[in-house]
XYZ file of C-alpha atoms in Angstrom:
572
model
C 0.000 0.000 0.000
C 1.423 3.652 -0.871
C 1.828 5.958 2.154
C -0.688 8.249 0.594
C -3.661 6.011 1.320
C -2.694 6.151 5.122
C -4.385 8.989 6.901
C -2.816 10.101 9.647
C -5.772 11.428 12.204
C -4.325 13.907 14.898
C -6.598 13.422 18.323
C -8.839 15.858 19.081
C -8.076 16.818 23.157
C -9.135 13.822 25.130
C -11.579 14.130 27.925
C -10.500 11.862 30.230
C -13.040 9.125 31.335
C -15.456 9.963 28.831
C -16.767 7.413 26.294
C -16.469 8.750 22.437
C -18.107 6.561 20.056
C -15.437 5.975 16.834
C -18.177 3.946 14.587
C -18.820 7.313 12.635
C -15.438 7.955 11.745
C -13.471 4.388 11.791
C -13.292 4.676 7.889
C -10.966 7.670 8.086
C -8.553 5.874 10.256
C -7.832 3.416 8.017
C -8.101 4.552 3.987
C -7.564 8.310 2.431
C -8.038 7.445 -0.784
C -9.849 4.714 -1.861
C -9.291 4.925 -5.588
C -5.946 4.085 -5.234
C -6.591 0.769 -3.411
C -9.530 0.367 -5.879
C -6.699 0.231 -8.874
C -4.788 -2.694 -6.653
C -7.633 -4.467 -6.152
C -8.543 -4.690 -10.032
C -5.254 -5.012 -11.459
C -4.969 -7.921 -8.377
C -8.350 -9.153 -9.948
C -6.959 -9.508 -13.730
C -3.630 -11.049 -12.673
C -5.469 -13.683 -10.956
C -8.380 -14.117 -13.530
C -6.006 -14.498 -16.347
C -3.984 -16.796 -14.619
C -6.780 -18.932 -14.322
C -8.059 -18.492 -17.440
C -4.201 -19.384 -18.985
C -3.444 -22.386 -16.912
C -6.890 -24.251 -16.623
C -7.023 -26.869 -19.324
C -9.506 -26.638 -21.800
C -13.111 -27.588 -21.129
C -12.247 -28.058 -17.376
C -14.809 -25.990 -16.242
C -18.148 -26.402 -15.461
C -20.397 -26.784 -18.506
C -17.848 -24.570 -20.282
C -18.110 -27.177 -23.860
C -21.607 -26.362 -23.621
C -21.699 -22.254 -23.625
C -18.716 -22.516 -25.833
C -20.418 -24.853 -28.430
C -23.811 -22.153 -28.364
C -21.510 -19.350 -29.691
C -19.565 -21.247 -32.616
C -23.532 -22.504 -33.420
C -24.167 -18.393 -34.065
C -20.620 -17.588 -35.378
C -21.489 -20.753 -38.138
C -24.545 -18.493 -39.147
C -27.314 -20.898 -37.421
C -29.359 -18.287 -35.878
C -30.048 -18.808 -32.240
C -28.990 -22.017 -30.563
C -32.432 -24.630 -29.802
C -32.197 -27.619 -27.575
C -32.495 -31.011 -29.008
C -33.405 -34.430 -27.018
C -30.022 -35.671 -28.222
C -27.783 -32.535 -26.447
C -27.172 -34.479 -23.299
C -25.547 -37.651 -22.340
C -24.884 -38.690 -19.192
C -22.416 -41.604 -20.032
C -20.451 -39.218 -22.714
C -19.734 -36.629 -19.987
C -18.340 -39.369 -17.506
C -16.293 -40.232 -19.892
C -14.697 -36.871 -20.847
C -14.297 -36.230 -17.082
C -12.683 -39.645 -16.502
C -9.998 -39.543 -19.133
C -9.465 -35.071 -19.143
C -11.304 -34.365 -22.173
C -8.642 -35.901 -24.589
C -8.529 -34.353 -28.007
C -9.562 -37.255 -29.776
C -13.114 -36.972 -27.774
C -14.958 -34.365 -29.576
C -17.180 -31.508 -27.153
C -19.628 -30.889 -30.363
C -22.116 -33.612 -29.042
C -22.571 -30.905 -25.558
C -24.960 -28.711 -26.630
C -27.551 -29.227 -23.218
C -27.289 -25.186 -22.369
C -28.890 -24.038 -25.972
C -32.294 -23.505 -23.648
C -30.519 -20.467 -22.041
C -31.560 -16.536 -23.233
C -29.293 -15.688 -26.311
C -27.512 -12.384 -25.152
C -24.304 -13.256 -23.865
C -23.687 -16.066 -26.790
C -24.214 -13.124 -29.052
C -21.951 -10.584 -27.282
C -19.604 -13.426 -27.122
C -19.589 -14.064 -31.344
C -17.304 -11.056 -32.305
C -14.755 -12.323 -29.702
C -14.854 -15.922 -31.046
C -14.715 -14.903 -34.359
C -11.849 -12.436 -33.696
C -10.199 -15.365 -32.224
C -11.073 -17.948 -34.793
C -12.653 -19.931 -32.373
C -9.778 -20.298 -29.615
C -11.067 -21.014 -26.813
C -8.625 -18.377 -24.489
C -9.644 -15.530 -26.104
C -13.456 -15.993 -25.036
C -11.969 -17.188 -21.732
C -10.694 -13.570 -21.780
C -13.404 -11.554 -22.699
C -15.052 -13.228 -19.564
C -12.065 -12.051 -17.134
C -13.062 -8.283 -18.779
C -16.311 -8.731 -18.249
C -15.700 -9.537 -14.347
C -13.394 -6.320 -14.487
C -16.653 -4.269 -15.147
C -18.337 -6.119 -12.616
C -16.545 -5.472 -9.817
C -16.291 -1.843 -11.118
C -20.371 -1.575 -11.109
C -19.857 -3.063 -7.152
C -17.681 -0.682 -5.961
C -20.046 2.034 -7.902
C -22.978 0.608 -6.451
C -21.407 0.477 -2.414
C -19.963 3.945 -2.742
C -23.260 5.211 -3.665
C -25.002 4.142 -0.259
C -21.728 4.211 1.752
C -20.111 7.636 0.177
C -17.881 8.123 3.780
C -16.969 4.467 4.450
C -14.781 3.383 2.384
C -13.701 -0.105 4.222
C -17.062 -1.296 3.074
C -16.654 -0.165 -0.175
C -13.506 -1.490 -0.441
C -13.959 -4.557 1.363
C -17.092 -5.650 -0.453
C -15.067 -5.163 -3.673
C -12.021 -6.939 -2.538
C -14.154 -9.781 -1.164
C -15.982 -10.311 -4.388
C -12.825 -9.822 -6.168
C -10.660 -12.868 -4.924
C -13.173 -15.000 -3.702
C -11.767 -17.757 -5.242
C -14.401 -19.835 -6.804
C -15.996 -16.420 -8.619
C -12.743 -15.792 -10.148
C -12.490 -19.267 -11.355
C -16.212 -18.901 -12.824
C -14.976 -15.716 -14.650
C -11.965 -16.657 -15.975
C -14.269 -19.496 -17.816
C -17.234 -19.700 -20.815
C -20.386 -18.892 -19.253
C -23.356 -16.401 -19.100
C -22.895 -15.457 -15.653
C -20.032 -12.853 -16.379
C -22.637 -10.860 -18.737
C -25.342 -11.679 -16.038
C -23.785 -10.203 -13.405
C -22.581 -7.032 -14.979
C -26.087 -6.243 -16.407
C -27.412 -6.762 -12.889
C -25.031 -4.773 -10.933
C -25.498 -2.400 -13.681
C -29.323 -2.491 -12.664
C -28.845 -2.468 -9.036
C -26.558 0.699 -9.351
C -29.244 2.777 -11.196
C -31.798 1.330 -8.841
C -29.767 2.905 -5.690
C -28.575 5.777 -7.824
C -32.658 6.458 -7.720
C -33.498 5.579 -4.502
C -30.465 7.909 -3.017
C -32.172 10.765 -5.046
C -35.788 9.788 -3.356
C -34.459 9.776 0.437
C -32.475 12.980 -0.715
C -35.856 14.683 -1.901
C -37.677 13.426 0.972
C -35.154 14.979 3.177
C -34.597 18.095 1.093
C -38.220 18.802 -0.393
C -36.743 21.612 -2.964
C -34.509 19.274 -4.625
C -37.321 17.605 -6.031
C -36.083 15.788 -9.525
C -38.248 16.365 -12.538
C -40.350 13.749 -13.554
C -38.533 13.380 -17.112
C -35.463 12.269 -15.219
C -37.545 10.055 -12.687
C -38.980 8.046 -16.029
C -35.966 8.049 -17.657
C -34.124 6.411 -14.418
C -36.592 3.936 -13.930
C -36.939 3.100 -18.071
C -33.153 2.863 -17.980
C -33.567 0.144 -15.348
C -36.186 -1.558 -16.630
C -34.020 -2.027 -20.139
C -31.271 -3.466 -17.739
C -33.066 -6.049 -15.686
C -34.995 -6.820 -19.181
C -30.757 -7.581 -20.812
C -30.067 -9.058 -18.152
C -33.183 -11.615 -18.182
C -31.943 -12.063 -21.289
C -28.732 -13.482 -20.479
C -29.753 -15.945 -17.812
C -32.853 -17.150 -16.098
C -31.991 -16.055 -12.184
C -32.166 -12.661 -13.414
C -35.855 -13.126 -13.135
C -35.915 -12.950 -10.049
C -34.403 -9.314 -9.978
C -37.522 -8.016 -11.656
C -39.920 -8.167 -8.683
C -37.130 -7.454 -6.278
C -36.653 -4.118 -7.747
C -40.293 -3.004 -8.660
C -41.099 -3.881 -5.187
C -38.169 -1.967 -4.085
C -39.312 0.895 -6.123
C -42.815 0.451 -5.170
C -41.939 0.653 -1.110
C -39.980 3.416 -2.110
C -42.369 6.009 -3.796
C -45.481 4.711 -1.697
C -43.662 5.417 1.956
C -41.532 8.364 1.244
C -38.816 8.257 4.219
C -36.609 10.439 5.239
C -33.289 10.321 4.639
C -32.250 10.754 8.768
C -33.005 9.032 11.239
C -34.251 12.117 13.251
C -36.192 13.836 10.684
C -39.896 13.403 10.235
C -41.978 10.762 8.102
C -44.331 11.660 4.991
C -47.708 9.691 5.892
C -47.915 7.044 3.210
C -51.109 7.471 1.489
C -53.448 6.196 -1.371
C -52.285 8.388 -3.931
C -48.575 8.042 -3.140
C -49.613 3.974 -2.982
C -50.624 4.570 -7.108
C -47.722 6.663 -7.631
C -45.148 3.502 -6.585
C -47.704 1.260 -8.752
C -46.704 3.471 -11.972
C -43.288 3.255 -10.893
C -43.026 -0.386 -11.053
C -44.863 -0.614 -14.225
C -41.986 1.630 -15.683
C -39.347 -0.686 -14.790
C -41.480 -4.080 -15.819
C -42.464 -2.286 -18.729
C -39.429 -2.038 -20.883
C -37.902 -5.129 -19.409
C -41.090 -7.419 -20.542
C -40.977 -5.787 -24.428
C -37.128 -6.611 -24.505
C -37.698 -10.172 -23.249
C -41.387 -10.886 -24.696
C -39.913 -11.905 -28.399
C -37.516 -14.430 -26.399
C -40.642 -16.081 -24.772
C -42.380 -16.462 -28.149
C -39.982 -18.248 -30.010
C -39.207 -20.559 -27.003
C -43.601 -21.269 -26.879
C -43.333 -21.767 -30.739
C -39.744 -24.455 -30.303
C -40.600 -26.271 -27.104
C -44.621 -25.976 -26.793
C -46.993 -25.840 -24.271
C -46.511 -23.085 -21.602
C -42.480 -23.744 -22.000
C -41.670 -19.754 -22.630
C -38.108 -20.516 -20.839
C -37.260 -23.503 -22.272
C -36.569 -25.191 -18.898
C -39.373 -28.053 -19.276
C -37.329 -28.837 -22.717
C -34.262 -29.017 -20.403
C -35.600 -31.318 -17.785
C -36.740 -33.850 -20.324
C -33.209 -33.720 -22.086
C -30.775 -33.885 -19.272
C -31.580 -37.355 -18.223
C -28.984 -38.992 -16.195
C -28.513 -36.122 -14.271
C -28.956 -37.201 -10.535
C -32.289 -36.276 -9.286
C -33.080 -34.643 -5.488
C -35.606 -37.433 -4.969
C -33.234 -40.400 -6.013
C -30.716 -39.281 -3.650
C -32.237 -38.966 -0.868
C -34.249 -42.143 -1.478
C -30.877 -43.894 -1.646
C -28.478 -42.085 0.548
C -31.565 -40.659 3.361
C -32.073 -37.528 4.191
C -29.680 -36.736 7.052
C -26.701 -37.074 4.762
C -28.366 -35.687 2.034
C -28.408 -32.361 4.176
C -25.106 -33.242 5.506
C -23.575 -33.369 1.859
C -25.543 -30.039 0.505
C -24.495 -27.920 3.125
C -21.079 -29.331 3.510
C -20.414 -29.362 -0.116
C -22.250 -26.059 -0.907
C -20.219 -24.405 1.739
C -16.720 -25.523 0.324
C -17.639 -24.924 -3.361
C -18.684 -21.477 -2.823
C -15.151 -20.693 -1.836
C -13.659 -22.591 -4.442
C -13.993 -26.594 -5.925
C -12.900 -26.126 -9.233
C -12.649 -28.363 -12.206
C -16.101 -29.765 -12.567
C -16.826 -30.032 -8.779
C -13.873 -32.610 -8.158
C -10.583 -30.728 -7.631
C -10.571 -29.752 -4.132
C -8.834 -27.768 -1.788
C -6.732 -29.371 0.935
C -9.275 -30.063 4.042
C -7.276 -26.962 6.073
C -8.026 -24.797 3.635
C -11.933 -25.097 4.052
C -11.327 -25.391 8.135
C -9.613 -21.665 7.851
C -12.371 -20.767 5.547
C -14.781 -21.760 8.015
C -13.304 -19.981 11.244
C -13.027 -16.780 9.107
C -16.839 -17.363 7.888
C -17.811 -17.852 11.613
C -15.641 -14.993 12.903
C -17.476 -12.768 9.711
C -21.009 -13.904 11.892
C -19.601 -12.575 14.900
C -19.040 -9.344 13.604
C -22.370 -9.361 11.765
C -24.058 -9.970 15.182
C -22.277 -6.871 16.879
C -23.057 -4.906 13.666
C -26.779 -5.513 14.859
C -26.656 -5.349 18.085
C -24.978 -2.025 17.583
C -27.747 -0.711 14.982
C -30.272 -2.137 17.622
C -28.741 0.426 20.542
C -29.437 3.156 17.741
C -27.523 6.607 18.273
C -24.892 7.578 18.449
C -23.804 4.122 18.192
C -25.587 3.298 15.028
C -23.549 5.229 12.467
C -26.440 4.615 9.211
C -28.531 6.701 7.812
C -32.389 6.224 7.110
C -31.166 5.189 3.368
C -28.324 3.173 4.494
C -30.726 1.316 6.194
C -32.651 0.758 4.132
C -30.314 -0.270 1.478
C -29.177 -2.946 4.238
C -32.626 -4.257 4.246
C -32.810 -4.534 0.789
C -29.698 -6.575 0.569
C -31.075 -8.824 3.041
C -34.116 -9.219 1.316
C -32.426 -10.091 -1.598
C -30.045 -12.774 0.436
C -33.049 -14.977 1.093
C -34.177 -14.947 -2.699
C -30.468 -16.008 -3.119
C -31.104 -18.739 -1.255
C -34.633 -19.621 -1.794
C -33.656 -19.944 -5.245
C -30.772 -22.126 -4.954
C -32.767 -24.095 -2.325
C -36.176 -24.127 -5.339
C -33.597 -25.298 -8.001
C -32.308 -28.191 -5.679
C -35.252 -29.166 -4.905
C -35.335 -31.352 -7.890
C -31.734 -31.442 -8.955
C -28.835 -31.989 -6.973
C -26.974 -28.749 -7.578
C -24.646 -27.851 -4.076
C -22.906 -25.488 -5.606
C -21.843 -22.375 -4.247
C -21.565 -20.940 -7.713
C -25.500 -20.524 -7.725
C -24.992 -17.302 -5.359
C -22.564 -15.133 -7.018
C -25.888 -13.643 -8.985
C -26.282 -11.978 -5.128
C -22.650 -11.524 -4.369
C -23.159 -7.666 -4.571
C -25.484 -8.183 -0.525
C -23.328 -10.975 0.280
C -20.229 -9.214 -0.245
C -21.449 -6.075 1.436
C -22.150 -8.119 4.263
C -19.203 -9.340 4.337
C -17.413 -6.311 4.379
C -19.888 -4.847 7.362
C -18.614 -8.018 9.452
C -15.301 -6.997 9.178
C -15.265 -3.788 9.126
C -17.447 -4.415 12.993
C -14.039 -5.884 13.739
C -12.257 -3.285 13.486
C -13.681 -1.622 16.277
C -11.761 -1.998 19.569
C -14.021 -3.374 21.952
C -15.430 -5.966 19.147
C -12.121 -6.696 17.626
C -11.140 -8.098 21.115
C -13.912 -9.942 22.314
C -14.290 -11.848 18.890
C -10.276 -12.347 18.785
C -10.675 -13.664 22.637
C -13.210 -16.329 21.431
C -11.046 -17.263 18.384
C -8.073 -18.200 21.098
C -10.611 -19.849 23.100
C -11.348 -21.920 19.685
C -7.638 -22.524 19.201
C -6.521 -23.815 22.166
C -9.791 -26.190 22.687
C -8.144 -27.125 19.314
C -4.778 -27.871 21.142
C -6.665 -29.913 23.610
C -8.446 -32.218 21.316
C -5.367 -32.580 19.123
C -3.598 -34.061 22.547
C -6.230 -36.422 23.079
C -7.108 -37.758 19.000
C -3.853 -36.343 17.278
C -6.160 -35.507 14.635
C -6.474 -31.758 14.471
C -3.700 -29.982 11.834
C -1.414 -27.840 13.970
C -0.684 -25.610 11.192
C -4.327 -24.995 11.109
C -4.474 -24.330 14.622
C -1.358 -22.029 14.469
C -2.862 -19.629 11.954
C -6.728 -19.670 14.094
C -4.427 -18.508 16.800
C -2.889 -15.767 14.930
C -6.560 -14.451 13.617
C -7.332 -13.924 17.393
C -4.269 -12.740 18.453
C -4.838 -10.417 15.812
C -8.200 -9.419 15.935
C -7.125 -8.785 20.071
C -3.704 -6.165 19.298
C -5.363 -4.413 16.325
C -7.063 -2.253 18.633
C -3.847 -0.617 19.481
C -3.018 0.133 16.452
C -5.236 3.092 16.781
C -3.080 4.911 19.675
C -2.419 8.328 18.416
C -5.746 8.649 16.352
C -8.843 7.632 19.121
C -9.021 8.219 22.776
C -7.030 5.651 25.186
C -10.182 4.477 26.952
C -11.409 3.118 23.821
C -8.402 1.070 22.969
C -8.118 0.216 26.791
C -4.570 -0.984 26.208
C -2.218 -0.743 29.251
C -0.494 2.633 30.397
C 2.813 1.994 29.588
C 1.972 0.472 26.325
C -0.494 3.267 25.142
C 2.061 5.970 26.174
C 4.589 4.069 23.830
C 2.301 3.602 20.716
C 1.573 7.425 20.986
C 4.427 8.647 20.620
C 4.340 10.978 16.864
C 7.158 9.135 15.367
C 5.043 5.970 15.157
C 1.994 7.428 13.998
C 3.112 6.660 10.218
C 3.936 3.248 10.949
C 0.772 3.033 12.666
C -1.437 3.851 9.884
C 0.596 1.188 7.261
C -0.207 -1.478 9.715
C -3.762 -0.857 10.428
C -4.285 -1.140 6.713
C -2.446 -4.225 6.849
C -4.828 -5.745 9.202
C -7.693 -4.415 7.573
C -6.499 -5.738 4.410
C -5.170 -9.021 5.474
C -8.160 -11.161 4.672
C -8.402 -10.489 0.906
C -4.638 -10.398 1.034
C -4.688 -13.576 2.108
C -7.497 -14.938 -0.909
C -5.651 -12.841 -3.634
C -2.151 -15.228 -2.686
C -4.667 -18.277 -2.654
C -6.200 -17.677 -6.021
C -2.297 -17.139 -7.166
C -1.594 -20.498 -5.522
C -4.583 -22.676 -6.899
C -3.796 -23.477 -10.042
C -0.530 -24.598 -9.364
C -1.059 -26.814 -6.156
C -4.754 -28.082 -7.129
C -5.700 -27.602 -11.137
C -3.007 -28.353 -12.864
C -1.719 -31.416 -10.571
C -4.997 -32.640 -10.571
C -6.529 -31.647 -14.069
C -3.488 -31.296 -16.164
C -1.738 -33.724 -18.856
């Protein structure tokens, strides 16, 4: 990190004894100027992404021959890919898996994806055909496409969260080298295109909903209604793209027309101190023509889509996914499972296998991680709960504690809501297939990222920090117990849980110099010694260094995992 994102706070005069809340101002105690760590994190992004996409053998990705094989069908001139009862076979695929795709086994027969919306296949054409079909250079457009994405993230954070930028940062860092999205980008899919159209939708969608808390706080600043239709038209087209480009994007549709709907009909305030605007019938209509504006566009763009697939597949089947469940037989069924395996270690297997693949199982589900990896991966998940828990207990005590606004709030709220369709959707889609793969939520990695972020950033706080990095020592050295008694517990894993808590417990004083000593409660002798001016610099390097460890950390293990787990595992 360059010394210029350090900030360097100079204490205000300290009042002895008396409690000063930080939670308003942690941000500027750690990060100056974001943009700069914004560039790191990209470029960090693209050297990992590429490196994926350059050392993963071909076709060693999840239904990559599949996407790839819908855009050479357009590139040949075929029009729009259609799904044939002959585009899936179960005993074919085993048998490219079991012998790593060898070049005398053609991928042409794996056409079982030409059910999903056109867009990205199309967008995707140019690149092929610039590339005369090699299979890299499509690999690469995907890595650029999850460079925009994580650019429409940050957009869409700093937009609620203008003044904190370690959850800016930290949601864009976390969705950055979370290992098992970067694998998924650096690979032939839809999701890349997907995901930028709906972070593209979710940014105009706060973008408005800023400007409505901002009116509602600041009646004269009332936008004209030109620009309100336009806003809401221009997200309407995007959520109609991105339905377009794959079939979860669906379920954005109603998320945001309700969102806009809530919006108009209640009319907060922007603070939490300032007074309400009585909902009423006519503002209750208003938010009705609202949402019509968004489904409006977004139904024309998609409605020609759902009339060709009635007039391929038949019936009712405007998505094409009844055409896909009769094709894809083979593929093991929810019901089967369980009726062989039960259902105890049915729910055993999804949540232990969904867990570790949404971190990273790459391959087609069968190159793992070693089992220390996932243990670490779990403490840091559990520690990220923690600090989500005293994130809510703190917004529970309200002010001055709770450092949100009305808007922020409500953004949070909207995030949540759109965590459980994350995961009643993944949940609806296993219901009949056995899908545990973490993949399936990266379509709401923008709430589970900024989640993520909020737990850590909690951590950060001193009295937080060292309560959570207590417990994690507590966790360790049970660990060193049971590993006495079985011999059974990795002490290298053990060493590094200890060094999370010992770490989340001294961070606190890394803040001498900037926050009162009775919030850092550290010990006379060793506050007087941190305060000293000389150390202030230093100070400020290393709080950014423990801020910044975690997606350190995942940006060296997305460098690593090709070398120690694809290639070992996957290559010739």
């Amino acid at each position: 990190m360059a010394h210029a994102d350090i900030t360097t706070v100079h204490r205000a005069p300290a009042q002895p004894g008396v409690y000063r809340p930080i939670s308003a101002n942690l941000d500027s105690y750690y990060i100056r100027r974001p943009r700069r760590i914004l560039l790191l994190i990209v470029l960090g992004y693209l050297v990992a992404a590429t490196l994926f996409a350059v050392t993963t053998p071909a076709w060693q990705n999840p239904d990559e021959p599949a996407h790839y094989n819908n855009i050479a069908y357009i590139a040949a001139g075929n029009g729009l890919p259609v799904l044939h009862p002959d585009a899936y076979d179960q005993a074919y695929i085993g048998r490219l898996l079991a012998e790593g795709f060898p070049s005398e086994l053609t991928v042409d027969p794996l056409r079982y994806e030409a059910y999903q919306p056109p867009l990205y296949y199309v967008a995707a054409t140019p690149f092929y055909l610039l590339g005369d079909g090699n299979l890299l250079v499509v690999r690469l457009f995907n890595v650029m496409l999850g460079a925009f994405a994580i650019l429409l993230l940050y957009a869409g954070m700093e937009t609620v969260f203008p003044t904190k930028p370690l959850l800016t940062l930290g949601a864009t860092a976390f969705a950055a080298f979370l290992p098992m999205h970067v694998a998924i980008n650096a690979s032939v899919n839809n999701d890349g295109l997907a995901e930028v159209l709906l972070l593209a939708a979710m940014l105009a969608l706060l973008r408005w909903m800023k400007r409505r808390f901002d009116v509602a706080n600041h009646p004269g600043a009332l936008p004209s209604p030109r620009r309100e239709w336009r806003s809401l038209l221009v997200l309407g087209v995007l959520l109609g793209l991105g339905m377009a480009t794959k079939i979860y994007a669906y379920v954005a549709l109603p998320l945001a027309a309700g969102t806009v709907l809530l919006t108009v009909w209640l009319a907060p305030a922007a603070q939490l101190d300032a007074g309400h605007h009585s909902p009423s019938r006519r503002s209750f209509l208003d938010g009705i023509g609202a949402a019509l504006l968004i489904a409006l566009p977004a139904v024309l763009i998609i409605a020609p889509l759902w009339l060709r697939n009635v007039t391929i597949y038949g019936g009712w089947d405007f998505l094409g996914l009844q055409m896909h469940d009769r094709v894809v037989v083979g593929q093991p069924t929810t019901a089967e499972w369980i009726a062989r395996e039960g259902f105890i270690n049915y729910l055993e297997r999804a949540m232990g296998f969904t867990f570790r693949s949404f971190w990273g199982i790459f391959g087609w589900m069968g190159v793992f991680m070693e089992p220390r990896v996932y243990t670490l991966l779990l403490v840091f998940s559990g520690v990220l709960l923690l600090g989500l828990l005293w994130a809510l207990v703190r917004f529970i005590c309200g002010r001055p504690e709770a450092d949100m606004d009305r808007f922020q709030f409500w953004v949070l709220g909207l995030f949540g809501v759109m965590v459980l369709a994350v995961f009643a959707s993944f949940a609806w889609y296993n219901l009949k297939f056995v899908q545990h793969q973490g993949r399936y939520f990266f379509w709401g990695l923008l709430p589970i990222s900024a989640f993520a972020a909020l737990a850590w950033r909690e951590l950060m706080q001193p009295l937080q920090g060292k309560v959570t990095g207590f417990l994690t020592l507590v966790l360790a050295a049970a660990l060193v117990l049971a590993s006495l008694r079985t011999d059974m517990t990795d002490r290298l894993t053990i060493l590094l849980i200890g060094m999370l808590g010992v770490m989340l417990m001294l961070q606190p004083f890394l803040l001498s110099g900037s926050v009162d000593a009775i919030i850092i409660g550290a010990p006379h002798r060793v506050q007087h010694w941190l305060d000293r001016p000389a150390l202030r610099p230093l100070l400020g390097v290393l709080r950014v260094v423990a801020w910044g460890s975690p997606f350190l950390i995942l940006f060296l293990l997305d460098l690593m995992i090709p070398f120690r787990y694809i290639l070992p595992q996957l290559g010739k």
